[in-house]
Amino acid sequence: RAILEDAVLREDCQTAARLAAQALLYEVAATPKPGLVDRENSGSHRDMDFFTFQASVTALYPYFSQCVRIGRETADAKETFCRLRLPGKMAEGEMLHATAGVNTHKGAIFSMGILCGALGRLERQQWSDPKAILSECAAMTAGLVSRDYGNLTPETAKTAGQKLFLQYGITGVRGQAEAGFPAALKVGLPKLEDALAAGKTINEAGCAALLAMLADTVDTNMLHRGGYELAKKTAEEIGALLEKEPFPTKETLEHLDNAFIRDNLSPGGTADLLALTYLLHFLKEEPHE
């Protein structure tokens, strides 16, 4: 029995890690993405390109597998999350080694690691149910915002995320995780699937999902690079654009890309949510007998 259980676990770890890596590769390959690294250019980034991301994803594959194993081995959701922290730190080191010191996927290590941990906690048949997966993510991270930000003061706030929380109450990826990644569940995944149903390619669908989530959520990378007013104005403009053009053309996306590069904007947080969206979609498509 133990041998059979280990074989099942090994297969589950491999499947989840493969799909997580595929999701990250599809995210960077989606082109054109405003301000972000893609197959055409490096967006608003000077220190990374398409190939940097390939190297990073390859380095992270074992981490995703480990997250699934931790989820399977831990009985309590919060214990799962606690156990993920050290492997997450080590994965950051692997990423930086692979990219010669460039931070390509720090946010994805956090969010994708949580999602893979949630997969380990669930029966394989539940992997095709995004709500079940993301509910598990929420259970794992319950209370995270108050634990990390509850005692912050202007004197102790060091990171950009901490300062944004004090100034605007923005909870960033922690808030998304604690709420079960609603941007991916309620905005990104429906837009992706609507686009595919309308005959769009997986590339076009990914770009549309990215813009939909950017219009709907607060991206801390946008705030950090452009300030609150510009980030808010940009999100509103994209929301208005999507009302007229639900699945933006390549020309529209290229125009946005040029504008983002001009203003040094990069929606890196939303890019991580796009990777999650792709992963949820792949999990729905994968057979899980």
GROMACS .gro file of C-alpha atoms in nm:
model
  289
    1ARG     CA    1   0.000   0.000   0.000
    2ALA     CA    2   0.280   0.242   0.090
    3ILE     CA    3   0.452   0.171  -0.243
    4LEU     CA    4   0.127   0.244  -0.430
    5GLU     CA    5   0.066   0.568  -0.236
    6ASP     CA    6   0.421   0.683  -0.307
    7ALA     CA    7   0.378   0.610  -0.677
    8VAL     CA    8   0.054   0.810  -0.686
    9LEU     CA    9   0.217   1.099  -0.500
   10ARG     CA   10   0.515   1.097  -0.735
   11GLU     CA   11   0.287   1.112  -1.038
   12ASP     CA   12   0.080   1.392  -0.881
   13CYS     CA   13   0.395   1.592  -0.803
   14GLN     CA   14   0.526   1.551  -1.157
   15THR     CA   15   0.193   1.645  -1.317
   16ALA     CA   16   0.144   1.956  -1.103
   17ALA     CA   17   0.504   2.071  -1.151
   18ARG     CA   18   0.481   2.018  -1.527
   19LEU     CA   19   0.162   2.222  -1.555
   20ALA     CA   20   0.293   2.496  -1.323
   21ALA     CA   21   0.608   2.530  -1.533
   22GLN     CA   22   0.399   2.525  -1.851
   23ALA     CA   23   0.180   2.803  -1.710
   24LEU     CA   24   0.483   3.022  -1.638
   25LEU     CA   25   0.624   2.955  -1.985
   26TYR     CA   26   0.290   3.042  -2.147
   27GLU     CA   27   0.272   3.362  -1.941
   28VAL     CA   28   0.607   3.494  -2.063
   29ALA     CA   29   0.532   3.371  -2.419
   30ALA     CA   30   0.201   3.560  -2.440
   31THR     CA   31   0.273   3.845  -2.684
   32PRO     CA   32   0.241   4.140  -2.690
   33LYS     CA   33   0.201   4.216  -2.319
   34PRO     CA   34   0.211   4.584  -2.217
   35GLY     CA   35   0.532   4.667  -2.031
   36LEU     CA   36   0.623   4.302  -1.974
   37VAL     CA   37   0.886   4.065  -2.110
   38ASP     CA   38   0.750   3.866  -2.403
   39ARG     CA   39   0.869   3.717  -2.732
   40GLU     CA   40   0.896   4.060  -2.897
   41ASN     CA   41   1.080   4.268  -2.638
   42SER     CA   42   1.168   4.311  -2.270
   43GLY     CA   43   0.897   4.568  -2.203
   44SER     CA   44   0.996   4.816  -1.933
   45HIS     CA   45   1.277   4.589  -1.807
   46ARG     CA   46   1.646   4.636  -1.878
   47ASP     CA   47   1.788   4.343  -1.680
   48MET     CA   48   1.590   4.049  -1.820
   49ASP     CA   49   1.457   3.904  -2.145
   50PHE     CA   50   1.258   3.607  -2.276
   51PHE     CA   51   1.551   3.370  -2.223
   52THR     CA   52   1.606   3.481  -1.863
   53PHE     CA   53   1.253   3.358  -1.792
   54GLN     CA   54   1.317   3.021  -1.957
   55ALA     CA   55   1.618   2.966  -1.731
   56SER     CA   56   1.419   3.070  -1.425
   57VAL     CA   57   1.122   2.839  -1.493
   58THR     CA   58   1.354   2.543  -1.547
   59ALA     CA   59   1.515   2.606  -1.208
   60LEU     CA   60   1.174   2.622  -1.034
   61TYR     CA   61   1.030   2.289  -1.155
   62PRO     CA   62   1.161   2.087  -0.855
   63TYR     CA   63   1.019   2.344  -0.611
   64PHE     CA   64   0.666   2.308  -0.749
   65SER     CA   65   0.691   1.931  -0.709
   66GLN     CA   66   0.811   1.975  -0.350
   67CYS     CA   67   0.515   2.203  -0.271
   68VAL     CA   68   0.269   1.932  -0.379
   69ARG     CA   69   0.449   1.678  -0.158
   70ILE     CA   70   0.433   1.915   0.141
   71GLY     CA   71   0.060   1.963   0.085
   72ARG     CA   72   0.008   1.586   0.086
   73GLU     CA   73   0.219   1.536   0.400
   74THR     CA   74   0.055   1.803   0.619
   75ALA     CA   75  -0.286   1.762   0.781
   76ASP     CA   76  -0.351   2.126   0.868
   77ALA     CA   77  -0.382   2.398   0.601
   78LYS     CA   78  -0.185   2.656   0.797
   79GLU     CA   79   0.087   2.401   0.867
   80THR     CA   80   0.115   2.345   0.491
   81PHE     CA   81   0.171   2.717   0.438
   82CYS     CA   82   0.432   2.735   0.717
   83ARG     CA   83   0.619   2.439   0.570
   84LEU     CA   84   0.627   2.608   0.227
   85ARG     CA   85   0.823   2.911   0.350
   86LEU     CA   86   1.170   2.755   0.367
   87PRO     CA   87   1.146   2.579   0.028
   88GLY     CA   88   1.019   2.910  -0.111
   89LYS     CA   89   1.330   3.090   0.015
   90MET     CA   90   1.550   2.816  -0.132
   91ALA     CA   91   1.364   2.840  -0.463
   92GLU     CA   92   1.439   3.212  -0.472
   93GLY     CA   93   1.805   3.124  -0.440
   94GLU     CA   94   1.779   2.873  -0.726
   95MET     CA   95   1.602   3.135  -0.938
   96LEU     CA   96   1.870   3.397  -0.873
   97HIS     CA   97   2.144   3.146  -0.948
   98ALA     CA   98   1.980   3.053  -1.280
   99THR     CA   99   1.927   3.417  -1.384
  100ALA     CA  100   2.258   3.563  -1.264
  101GLY     CA  101   2.084   3.757  -0.989
  102VAL     CA  102   1.772   3.879  -1.170
  103ASN     CA  103   1.433   3.858  -0.993
  104THR     CA  104   1.209   3.704  -1.258
  105HIS     CA  105   0.965   3.501  -1.049
  106LYS     CA  106   0.971   3.600  -0.681
  107GLY     CA  107   0.597   3.671  -0.683
  108ALA     CA  108   0.522   3.351  -0.874
  109ILE     CA  109   0.726   3.145  -0.627
  110PHE     CA  110   0.488   3.269  -0.357
  111SER     CA  111   0.154   3.235  -0.539
  112MET     CA  112   0.230   2.928  -0.750
  113GLY     CA  113   0.388   2.757  -0.450
  114ILE     CA  114   0.068   2.809  -0.250
  115LEU     CA  115  -0.143   2.673  -0.535
  116CYS     CA  116   0.077   2.365  -0.573
  117GLY     CA  117   0.059   2.310  -0.197
  118ALA     CA  118  -0.320   2.327  -0.226
  119LEU     CA  119  -0.313   2.064  -0.503
  120GLY     CA  120  -0.124   1.832  -0.269
  121ARG     CA  121  -0.398   1.875  -0.009
  122LEU     CA  122  -0.676   1.780  -0.252
  123GLU     CA  123  -0.786   1.459  -0.418
  124ARG     CA  124  -0.678   1.443  -0.781
  125GLN     CA  125  -1.042   1.453  -0.894
  126GLN     CA  126  -1.071   1.801  -0.737
  127TRP     CA  127  -0.788   1.944  -0.944
  128SER     CA  128  -1.033   2.033  -1.222
  129ASP     CA  129  -1.236   2.249  -0.979
  130PRO     CA  130  -1.080   2.598  -0.955
  131LYS     CA  131  -1.307   2.697  -0.664
  132ALA     CA  132  -1.197   2.397  -0.457
  133ILE     CA  133  -0.829   2.469  -0.526
  134LEU     CA  134  -0.851   2.839  -0.445
  135SER     CA  135  -1.061   2.778  -0.132
  136GLU     CA  136  -0.773   2.563  -0.010
  137CYS     CA  137  -0.530   2.848  -0.091
  138ALA     CA  138  -0.747   3.080   0.122
  139ALA     CA  139  -0.752   2.832   0.412
  140MET     CA  140  -0.372   2.800   0.397
  141THR     CA  141  -0.316   3.176   0.413
  142ALA     CA  142  -0.599   3.281   0.651
  143GLY     CA  143  -0.484   3.575   0.864
  144LEU     CA  144  -0.172   3.638   0.655
  145VAL     CA  145  -0.231   4.011   0.600
  146SER     CA  146  -0.288   4.088   0.968
  147ARG     CA  147   0.013   3.873   1.070
  148ASP     CA  148   0.249   4.041   0.824
  149TYR     CA  149   0.111   4.395   0.827
  150GLY     CA  150  -0.087   4.429   1.152
  151ASN     CA  151   0.188   4.596   1.358
  152LEU     CA  152   0.341   4.811   1.085
  153THR     CA  153   0.421   5.176   1.152
  154PRO     CA  154   0.569   5.440   0.919
  155GLU     CA  155   0.900   5.385   1.100
  156THR     CA  156   0.907   5.006   1.057
  157ALA     CA  157   0.771   4.991   0.699
  158LYS     CA  158   1.071   4.907   0.481
  159THR     CA  159   0.945   4.738   0.163
  160ALA     CA  160   0.738   4.897  -0.114
  161GLY     CA  161   0.451   4.661  -0.026
  162GLN     CA  162   0.455   4.761   0.340
  163LYS     CA  163   0.453   5.131   0.254
  164LEU     CA  164   0.164   5.087   0.008
  165PHE     CA  165  -0.036   4.906   0.276
  166LEU     CA  166   0.012   5.190   0.525
  167GLN     CA  167  -0.058   5.461   0.271
  168TYR     CA  168  -0.349   5.312   0.076
  169GLY     CA  169  -0.452   4.990   0.255
  170ILE     CA  170  -0.337   4.786  -0.045
  171THR     CA  171  -0.272   4.424   0.052
  172GLY     CA  172  -0.114   4.307  -0.276
  173VAL     CA  173  -0.049   3.938  -0.336
  174ARG     CA  174  -0.103   3.855   0.033
  175GLY     CA  175  -0.459   3.986   0.012
  176GLN     CA  176  -0.516   3.798  -0.313
  177ALA     CA  177  -0.393   3.473  -0.157
  178GLU     CA  178  -0.600   3.516   0.159
  179ALA     CA  179  -0.913   3.581  -0.051
  180GLY     CA  180  -0.844   3.276  -0.271
  181PHE     CA  181  -0.699   3.467  -0.568
  182PRO     CA  182  -1.033   3.619  -0.681
  183ALA     CA  183  -0.866   3.805  -0.969
  184ALA     CA  184  -0.778   3.472  -1.132
  185LEU     CA  185  -1.103   3.294  -1.042
  186LYS     CA  186  -1.357   3.567  -1.118
  187VAL     CA  187  -1.181   3.772  -1.386
  188GLY     CA  188  -0.881   3.605  -1.547
  189LEU     CA  189  -1.015   3.252  -1.597
  190PRO     CA  190  -1.360   3.357  -1.728
  191LYS     CA  191  -1.196   3.601  -1.974
  192LEU     CA  192  -0.947   3.336  -2.089
  193GLU     CA  193  -1.222   3.080  -2.143
  194ASP     CA  194  -1.454   3.331  -2.312
  195ALA     CA  195  -1.175   3.419  -2.553
  196LEU     CA  196  -1.104   3.055  -2.634
  197ALA     CA  197  -1.476   2.991  -2.684
  198ALA     CA  198  -1.481   3.285  -2.926
  199GLY     CA  199  -1.212   3.117  -3.134
  200LYS     CA  200  -0.914   3.314  -3.008
  201THR     CA  201  -0.573   3.148  -2.973
  202ILE     CA  202  -0.428   3.063  -2.630
  203ASN     CA  203  -0.191   3.357  -2.685
  204GLU     CA  204  -0.471   3.604  -2.760
  205ALA     CA  205  -0.677   3.467  -2.472
  206GLY     CA  206  -0.388   3.513  -2.231
  207CYS     CA  207  -0.333   3.874  -2.336
  208ALA     CA  208  -0.705   3.948  -2.292
  209ALA     CA  209  -0.707   3.784  -1.947
  210LEU     CA  210  -0.404   3.989  -1.843
  211LEU     CA  211  -0.575   4.317  -1.935
  212ALA     CA  212  -0.901   4.215  -1.768
  213MET     CA  213  -0.721   4.147  -1.439
  214LEU     CA  214  -0.514   4.463  -1.470
  215ALA     CA  215  -0.833   4.667  -1.504
  216ASP     CA  216  -0.992   4.490  -1.207
  217THR     CA  217  -0.714   4.468  -0.946
  218VAL     CA  218  -0.448   4.691  -0.791
  219ASP     CA  219  -0.106   4.590  -0.923
  220THR     CA  220   0.162   4.692  -0.672
  221ASN     CA  221   0.430   4.684  -0.944
  222MET     CA  222   0.235   4.949  -1.135
  223LEU     CA  223   0.204   5.159  -0.818
  224HIS     CA  224   0.572   5.122  -0.739
  225ARG     CA  225   0.681   5.228  -1.087
  226GLY     CA  226   0.421   5.489  -1.179
  227GLY     CA  227   0.264   5.609  -0.856
  228TYR     CA  228  -0.093   5.573  -0.737
  229GLU     CA  229  -0.262   5.822  -0.973
  230LEU     CA  230  -0.100   5.694  -1.293
  231ALA     CA  231  -0.164   5.330  -1.201
  232LYS     CA  232  -0.530   5.405  -1.122
  233LYS     CA  233  -0.577   5.606  -1.443
  234THR     CA  234  -0.416   5.332  -1.651
  235ALA     CA  235  -0.641   5.062  -1.500
  236GLU     CA  236  -0.949   5.274  -1.570
  237GLU     CA  237  -0.842   5.334  -1.931
  238ILE     CA  238  -0.788   4.961  -1.987
  239GLY     CA  239  -1.131   4.888  -1.837
  240ALA     CA  240  -1.289   5.134  -2.082
  241LEU     CA  241  -1.088   4.982  -2.369
  242LEU     CA  242  -1.212   4.630  -2.287
  243GLU     CA  243  -1.573   4.746  -2.299
  244LYS     CA  244  -1.521   4.851  -2.661
  245GLU     CA  245  -1.278   4.573  -2.752
  246PRO     CA  246  -1.328   4.264  -2.529
  247PHE     CA  247  -1.042   4.078  -2.697
  248PRO     CA  248  -0.787   4.343  -2.795
  249THR     CA  249  -0.612   4.315  -3.131
  250LYS     CA  250  -0.237   4.287  -3.169
  251GLU     CA  251  -0.226   4.649  -3.284
  252THR     CA  252  -0.408   4.765  -2.970
  253LEU     CA  253  -0.175   4.563  -2.748
  254GLU     CA  254   0.134   4.698  -2.925
  255HIS     CA  255   0.007   5.052  -2.875
  256LEU     CA  256  -0.039   4.982  -2.503
  257ASP     CA  257   0.306   4.821  -2.486
  258ASN     CA  258   0.467   5.134  -2.629
  259ALA     CA  259   0.278   5.354  -2.382
  260PHE     CA  260   0.377   5.136  -2.085
  261ILE     CA  261   0.741   5.134  -2.192
  262ARG     CA  262   0.734   5.512  -2.232
  263ASP     CA  263   0.599   5.552  -1.877
  264ASN     CA  264   0.823   5.273  -1.738
  265LEU     CA  265   0.518   5.074  -1.624
  266SER     CA  266   0.517   4.697  -1.575
  267PRO     CA  267   0.220   4.497  -1.438
  268GLY     CA  268   0.438   4.221  -1.292
  269GLY     CA  269   0.183   4.128  -1.024
  270THR     CA  270  -0.085   4.078  -1.288
  271ALA     CA  271   0.157   3.866  -1.491
  272ASP     CA  272   0.182   3.628  -1.192
  273LEU     CA  273  -0.199   3.614  -1.182
  274LEU     CA  274  -0.200   3.530  -1.554
  275ALA     CA  275   0.031   3.234  -1.481
  276LEU     CA  276  -0.215   3.118  -1.212
  277THR     CA  277  -0.501   3.161  -1.460
  278TYR     CA  278  -0.321   2.948  -1.717
  279LEU     CA  279  -0.250   2.681  -1.453
  280LEU     CA  280  -0.616   2.665  -1.344
  281HIS     CA  281  -0.716   2.630  -1.710
  282PHE     CA  282  -0.462   2.351  -1.772
  283LEU     CA  283  -0.582   2.168  -1.460
  284LYS     CA  284  -0.940   2.178  -1.591
  285GLU     CA  285  -0.827   2.036  -1.927
  286GLU     CA  286  -0.602   1.762  -1.780
  287PRO     CA  287  -0.760   1.417  -1.720
  288HIS     CA  288  -0.772   1.341  -1.346
  289GLU     CA  289  -0.901   0.984  -1.311
   0.00000   0.00000   0.00000
